[in-house]
Amino acid sequence: MNIWIVNHYAIPPSMGGLVRHYYFSKYLQKKGHKVKIFTASKIHNTGINMIQDKSLYKEQIMDGVEYTFVRSKDYKGNGLDRIINMIDTPFKMKKAMKVFYKREKPDVIYTSSPDLFVAFFALLFGKKHKIPVVVEVRDLWPESIVTYNGISEKNPIIQILYQLEKWIYQKSSALVFTMPGGKNYLIQKKWCKKIDLKKVFYVNNGVDLKEFEENRQKYVIADDDLNIEGVFRVIYVGSIRHVNHLETLVDAAREIKKKKISNIVFLIYGDGTERKMLEDECVKEGLPVRFKGQIEKKYIPYILSKSDVNIINVMEASINKYGCSWNKLFEYMASGKPTVSNLEVNYDMVKHYKLGSSRKFENSMEYASEILKYYYMKECEYNEICSNAMKAAENFDYEKLTDKVEKICLGTLRKDK
């Protein structure tokens, strides 16, 4: 097959990217398929724009995968410039696809949402040229906007976005949700009369186990917080924003400090709008919390190999009832260490695979007590949880997940005939 992957935010791994489609491309190519990724030239959450002139696109092989960067407007944060980027980029994406279509027609287009606009234009392009289009849903838009930004679902703009979302799902050749409750979402929206549930699939995020192990051995960090013996390390990797609710983790660290246990340290890797406030608070109070900043993805396996407990910390939201697809969870699995999540969700993988603990904590004392449970845990019990994590990771190895994607794409070709 000749497959085009069309995703506004398909950032290469070497640029700290959203790597799902990189791994699909990598393993689809190993299976003999031809893959091209179309993505925006403005690299999200960085100051990088791959195109500095008026060129429509720029082709580049990165990390062994063929990328076509399509010119898109620079922006910072979530202001007007980003909105312009989200509206303008799909038009340019369609223009670039036209150029490459004249050279060689793809067999399948695999597009990813969010954002809805790129998926919409990819579908229009596919319909016009009679190419099956697989739509992947990584985030429920506009449901996430309603949930996290407090906007009413009756808002006229939100209502338009819901109708656009429904149309995209309806017209897709196949629909792939990264969260396990995707079908349930469609049923609760009462869209299943218009959308054939037989074309709906579930393919979560994952981890490249071979690469994870190679990076663990190759990319070592000289940091006393990671390497001094006799320290119990509680590690969080990810964004530090309002939605991540990390003040609750800081509160748990405060409770542990009160117990005068001196060899527990909380290491937080990542960045975001809440970081400075929380870091200043921890320094002022002398809490055992270290903010390490943004880290290149290649160092994460080594960091997690030094963990004793990995943390998932999120804000409670109604959208979690459809399950979650946290990228960090699969790296946590691969590290072979227990995971503590501050929120139990539907289709809860932490509970299902017995990876550690997953529950809502009523207060910081409960959170601290749950972390301390692993500090005091018997070795045999601890090792069993570690073993569960390693076994679970095998189910989400990107090589296996790519088999599912390949099957879905081939299925759309058979339907087309």
XYZ file of C-alpha atoms in Angstrom:
417
model
C 0.000 0.000 0.000
C 0.909 3.621 -0.527
C -0.295 5.354 2.652
C -0.504 9.069 3.367
C -0.655 10.020 7.041
C -2.134 13.497 7.439
C -1.789 15.018 10.910
C -1.337 18.652 11.907
C 0.921 17.691 14.831
C 2.952 14.678 13.629
C 6.234 15.869 15.147
C 9.389 13.754 14.592
C 10.827 12.059 17.724
C 14.100 13.985 17.484
C 12.080 17.189 17.930
C 10.331 15.924 21.060
C 7.322 14.903 19.083
C 3.955 13.256 19.217
C 5.395 9.991 17.981
C 2.420 7.698 17.340
C 2.479 8.176 13.580
C 6.239 8.000 13.392
C 6.127 4.463 14.796
C 3.249 3.428 12.550
C 5.268 4.712 9.576
C 8.432 2.965 10.750
C 6.767 -0.449 11.043
C 4.527 -0.089 8.000
C 7.671 0.571 5.978
C 9.275 -2.566 7.420
C 6.232 -4.460 6.176
C 6.897 -3.184 2.652
C 4.406 -0.321 2.524
C 5.221 3.175 1.312
C 4.386 5.914 3.834
C 4.472 9.717 3.693
C 3.548 11.978 6.639
C 2.005 15.386 5.922
C 2.286 17.745 8.885
C 2.517 21.452 9.757
C 5.898 23.183 9.428
C 5.335 24.958 12.762
C 6.466 22.476 15.397
C 3.983 22.603 18.267
C 5.294 23.736 21.678
C 8.633 24.832 20.211
C 10.015 27.931 18.508
C 10.806 25.915 15.376
C 9.267 26.444 11.957
C 10.675 24.113 9.304
C 9.875 26.565 6.481
C 11.312 30.068 6.589
C 10.464 31.152 3.033
C 7.287 31.157 0.905
C 7.567 27.501 -0.129
C 4.336 25.521 0.129
C 6.089 22.476 1.547
C 9.447 20.970 2.453
C 10.289 17.276 2.132
C 12.704 15.783 4.629
C 13.654 12.325 5.860
C 13.729 12.468 9.651
C 14.451 9.526 11.918
C 14.119 7.283 8.859
C 10.588 8.456 7.967
C 9.498 10.681 5.065
C 7.935 13.946 6.250
C 6.305 16.631 4.126
C 6.178 19.803 6.201
C 3.472 22.158 4.965
C 3.964 25.892 5.503
C 2.046 27.109 8.545
C 1.939 30.268 10.610
C 4.086 30.742 13.711
C 2.304 31.031 17.047
C 2.887 30.986 20.782
C 0.372 29.686 23.288
C -3.306 29.463 22.369
C -3.952 32.966 21.077
C -5.155 34.373 17.764
C -2.062 33.246 15.830
C -2.725 29.611 16.748
C -6.363 29.919 15.643
C -5.158 31.317 12.296
C -2.673 28.437 12.079
C -5.464 25.890 12.664
C -7.694 27.460 9.990
C -5.055 28.219 7.366
C -2.925 25.045 7.557
C -5.640 22.640 6.273
C -6.018 24.691 3.060
C -2.275 24.552 2.454
C -2.242 20.849 3.379
C -4.824 20.194 0.671
C -2.739 22.158 -1.878
C 0.358 20.104 -1.034
C -1.609 16.862 -1.315
C -2.747 17.928 -4.803
C 0.885 18.317 -5.881
C 1.830 14.841 -4.703
C -1.356 13.260 -6.041
C -0.265 14.217 -9.562
C 2.929 12.230 -9.007
C 1.452 9.139 -7.362
C -2.030 8.369 -6.021
C -2.145 7.004 -2.468
C -4.112 3.842 -1.743
C -5.251 5.044 1.686
C -5.258 8.345 3.580
C -4.883 8.015 7.363
C -5.786 11.315 9.027
C -5.777 12.176 12.699
C -7.976 14.424 14.818
C -7.543 16.839 16.475
C -7.735 19.050 14.766
C -11.058 18.559 13.012
C -10.207 20.892 10.141
C -7.284 18.867 8.782
C -9.403 15.706 9.018
C -12.246 17.487 7.215
C -10.041 18.550 4.289
C -8.383 15.131 4.108
C -11.852 13.587 3.804
C -12.878 16.044 1.087
C -9.686 15.204 -0.799
C -10.303 11.475 -0.410
C -13.914 11.697 -1.532
C -13.003 13.724 -4.601
C -10.310 11.274 -5.701
C -12.080 8.097 -4.515
C -9.451 7.252 -1.916
C -10.532 5.559 1.343
C -9.901 7.739 4.388
C -9.267 6.343 7.869
C -10.024 8.926 10.573
C -8.194 8.534 13.871
C -9.544 10.250 17.009
C -6.854 11.043 19.596
C -8.924 13.595 21.454
C -12.676 14.177 21.491
C -13.192 17.600 19.954
C -15.193 19.658 20.773
C -16.041 17.549 23.858
C -12.630 18.374 25.381
C -13.199 22.090 24.844
C -16.535 21.879 26.648
C -15.058 19.808 29.486
C -11.835 21.674 30.193
C -12.729 25.254 29.221
C -16.172 25.462 30.739
C -17.869 26.419 27.467
C -21.511 25.417 27.143
C -22.236 22.652 24.669
C -25.142 24.838 23.506
C -22.708 27.526 22.347
C -23.375 28.077 18.596
C -19.716 27.556 17.633
C -19.550 24.359 19.708
C -22.744 23.133 18.064
C -21.201 23.699 14.625
C -18.081 21.788 15.700
C -20.232 18.887 16.933
C -21.932 18.712 13.551
C -18.559 18.812 11.796
C -17.286 16.039 14.078
C -20.359 13.906 13.342
C -19.984 14.453 9.576
C -16.302 13.459 9.676
C -17.069 10.262 11.589
C -19.962 9.438 9.271
C -18.022 9.909 6.035
C -14.847 8.109 7.126
C -14.051 4.710 5.609
C -12.946 3.546 9.060
C -12.830 5.221 12.460
C -10.022 4.579 14.973
C -10.298 5.759 18.578
C -7.237 5.818 20.815
C -9.479 5.622 23.883
C -11.292 2.310 24.570
C -14.739 3.871 24.989
C -14.991 5.381 21.510
C -18.003 3.303 20.499
C -19.728 4.191 23.738
C -19.166 7.888 22.970
C -20.959 7.497 19.629
C -23.823 5.606 21.283
C -24.242 8.247 23.993
C -24.267 10.968 21.349
C -27.016 8.956 19.584
C -24.986 9.060 16.383
C -24.879 5.302 15.827
C -27.836 5.399 13.433
C -25.726 7.514 11.087
C -22.356 5.905 11.864
C -21.795 2.202 11.251
C -20.256 0.823 14.458
C -18.717 -2.044 12.466
C -16.204 0.402 11.018
C -15.155 1.651 14.494
C -11.873 0.339 15.972
C -9.737 0.865 19.057
C -5.949 1.287 18.811
C -4.424 2.928 21.864
C -1.043 4.627 22.107
C 1.985 2.511 22.905
C 5.728 2.163 23.232
C 8.476 0.816 21.000
C 9.947 -1.761 23.377
C 13.104 -2.451 21.395
C 13.906 1.248 21.088
C 13.012 1.828 24.752
C 15.563 -0.727 25.908
C 18.232 0.546 23.506
C 17.744 4.128 24.723
C 17.789 3.042 28.369
C 21.294 1.679 27.904
C 22.571 4.335 25.510
C 21.292 7.649 26.895
C 22.424 7.902 30.511
C 22.089 11.049 32.651
C 24.690 11.977 35.254
C 22.350 13.282 37.969
C 22.700 12.565 41.687
C 18.922 12.589 42.107
C 18.803 9.593 39.767
C 21.948 7.762 40.721
C 22.550 8.008 44.476
C 21.779 4.723 46.205
C 19.221 4.404 48.980
C 16.797 6.979 47.576
C 13.136 6.166 46.873
C 12.220 8.045 43.699
C 8.688 9.120 42.815
C 8.738 10.241 39.175
C 6.265 12.198 37.055
C 6.875 12.791 33.332
C 4.637 15.131 31.341
C 3.102 18.568 31.102
C 2.761 20.853 34.110
C -0.488 22.616 33.335
C -3.762 23.280 35.125
C -5.290 20.092 33.692
C -2.437 18.010 35.184
C -3.360 19.243 38.671
C 0.170 18.726 40.047
C -0.516 20.811 43.142
C -2.097 17.637 44.564
C 1.208 15.780 44.109
C 3.058 18.643 45.812
C 0.558 18.420 48.685
C 1.336 14.698 49.007
C 5.067 15.493 49.144
C 4.320 17.998 51.899
C 2.587 15.286 53.935
C 5.523 12.916 53.472
C 7.933 15.615 54.645
C 5.879 15.923 57.843
C 6.581 12.241 58.519
C 10.317 13.025 58.500
C 11.162 10.343 55.927
C 14.339 11.783 54.457
C 15.096 9.407 51.583
C 11.992 9.980 49.393
C 12.338 12.448 46.512
C 9.783 13.566 43.911
C 11.267 14.185 40.451
C 9.099 16.070 37.954
C 10.158 16.098 34.288
C 8.335 18.458 31.968
C 7.227 22.041 31.627
C 4.088 24.131 31.478
C 2.239 27.167 32.771
C 2.053 25.898 36.376
C 5.721 24.993 36.751
C 7.180 28.231 38.125
C 4.459 28.693 40.718
C 4.796 25.119 41.996
C 8.600 25.150 41.871
C 8.785 28.406 43.859
C 6.410 26.924 46.432
C 8.528 23.774 46.820
C 11.791 25.716 47.149
C 10.278 28.101 49.702
C 9.014 25.254 51.897
C 12.020 22.974 51.374
C 9.861 20.172 50.002
C 11.544 17.044 48.556
C 10.397 17.944 45.037
C 12.775 18.637 42.134
C 11.580 20.187 38.876
C 13.893 18.936 36.141
C 12.410 20.762 33.154
C 11.769 19.474 29.649
C 13.730 16.373 28.724
C 14.455 14.801 25.338
C 12.386 11.691 24.792
C 15.474 9.510 24.328
C 16.429 10.033 28.011
C 13.051 8.956 29.421
C 13.809 5.193 29.480
C 16.892 5.735 31.658
C 15.032 8.153 33.941
C 12.159 5.723 34.432
C 14.556 2.841 35.023
C 15.637 4.720 38.160
C 12.083 5.199 39.403
C 10.457 3.365 42.293
C 6.943 4.682 41.599
C 5.648 6.441 38.480
C 2.873 9.017 38.791
C -0.142 9.828 36.631
C -1.750 13.013 37.888
C -4.807 14.417 36.133
C -7.847 16.528 36.853
C -11.162 14.741 37.166
C -13.318 15.327 34.082
C -16.441 13.784 32.583
C -14.531 12.998 29.384
C -12.518 10.360 31.270
C -15.537 8.045 31.225
C -14.497 6.983 27.713
C -11.091 5.840 28.929
C -7.709 7.431 28.425
C -4.701 7.164 26.143
C -1.923 8.792 28.141
C 1.370 8.426 26.263
C 3.295 8.321 29.535
C 1.430 5.251 30.812
C 2.950 2.989 28.166
C 6.465 4.203 28.918
C 5.695 3.626 32.592
C 4.677 0.051 31.718
C 7.898 -0.488 29.774
C 9.954 0.734 32.740
C 8.665 -2.238 34.746
C 7.826 -0.083 37.760
C 4.510 0.479 39.612
C 2.177 3.297 38.583
C 0.074 5.361 40.955
C -2.779 7.288 39.333
C -4.743 9.892 41.278
C -7.907 9.137 39.313
C -9.760 5.965 38.453
C -11.310 6.110 34.970
C -13.572 3.848 32.983
C -11.669 1.104 31.123
C -8.906 1.670 33.694
C -5.696 0.041 32.472
C -3.821 0.519 35.743
C -6.436 -1.644 37.464
C -7.031 -4.022 34.563
C -3.357 -4.957 34.197
C -2.607 -4.649 37.948
C 0.054 -2.018 37.359
C -0.267 -0.372 40.764
C -2.947 1.909 42.203
C -5.676 3.939 40.548
C -8.192 5.844 42.640
C -9.423 9.280 43.570
C -7.770 10.549 46.736
C -10.000 12.547 49.046
C -7.059 14.508 50.453
C -3.274 14.832 50.394
C -2.864 12.440 53.336
C -4.537 9.633 51.353
C -2.322 10.393 48.343
C 0.818 10.346 50.488
C -0.260 7.099 52.174
C -0.722 5.420 48.776
C 2.795 6.383 47.712
C 4.190 5.205 51.049
C 2.488 1.846 50.533
C 5.115 1.124 47.854
C 7.899 2.482 50.049
C 7.054 -0.101 52.714
C 5.879 -2.898 50.389
C 7.350 -6.389 50.620
C 9.823 -7.116 47.839
C 7.893 -10.096 46.460
C 4.669 -8.063 46.161
C 6.519 -5.124 44.590
C 8.246 -7.382 42.060
C 4.925 -8.917 41.037
C 3.569 -5.484 40.104
C 6.769 -4.772 38.160
C 6.310 -8.030 36.262
C 2.683 -7.124 35.458
C 3.871 -3.824 33.988
C 6.379 -5.497 31.672
C 3.791 -8.014 30.454
C 1.226 -5.261 29.835
C 3.751 -3.263 27.801
C 4.031 -6.147 25.337
C 0.353 -5.655 24.418
C 1.084 -2.059 23.447
C 4.344 -2.487 21.556
C 4.059 -0.237 18.484
C 5.081 -3.125 16.258
C 1.922 -5.004 17.359
C -0.262 -1.888 17.182
C 0.916 -1.317 13.615
C -0.425 -4.755 12.684
C -3.868 -3.492 13.702
C -3.492 -0.297 11.676
C -2.342 -2.270 8.637
C -5.380 -4.550 8.907
C -7.747 -1.574 9.180
C -6.222 0.108 6.104
C -6.386 -3.107 4.063
C -10.016 -3.492 5.121
C -10.908 -0.117 3.615
C -9.395 -1.197 0.287
C -11.538 -4.354 0.237
C -14.655 -2.317 0.992
C -13.781 0.091 -1.786
C -13.751 -2.757 -4.278
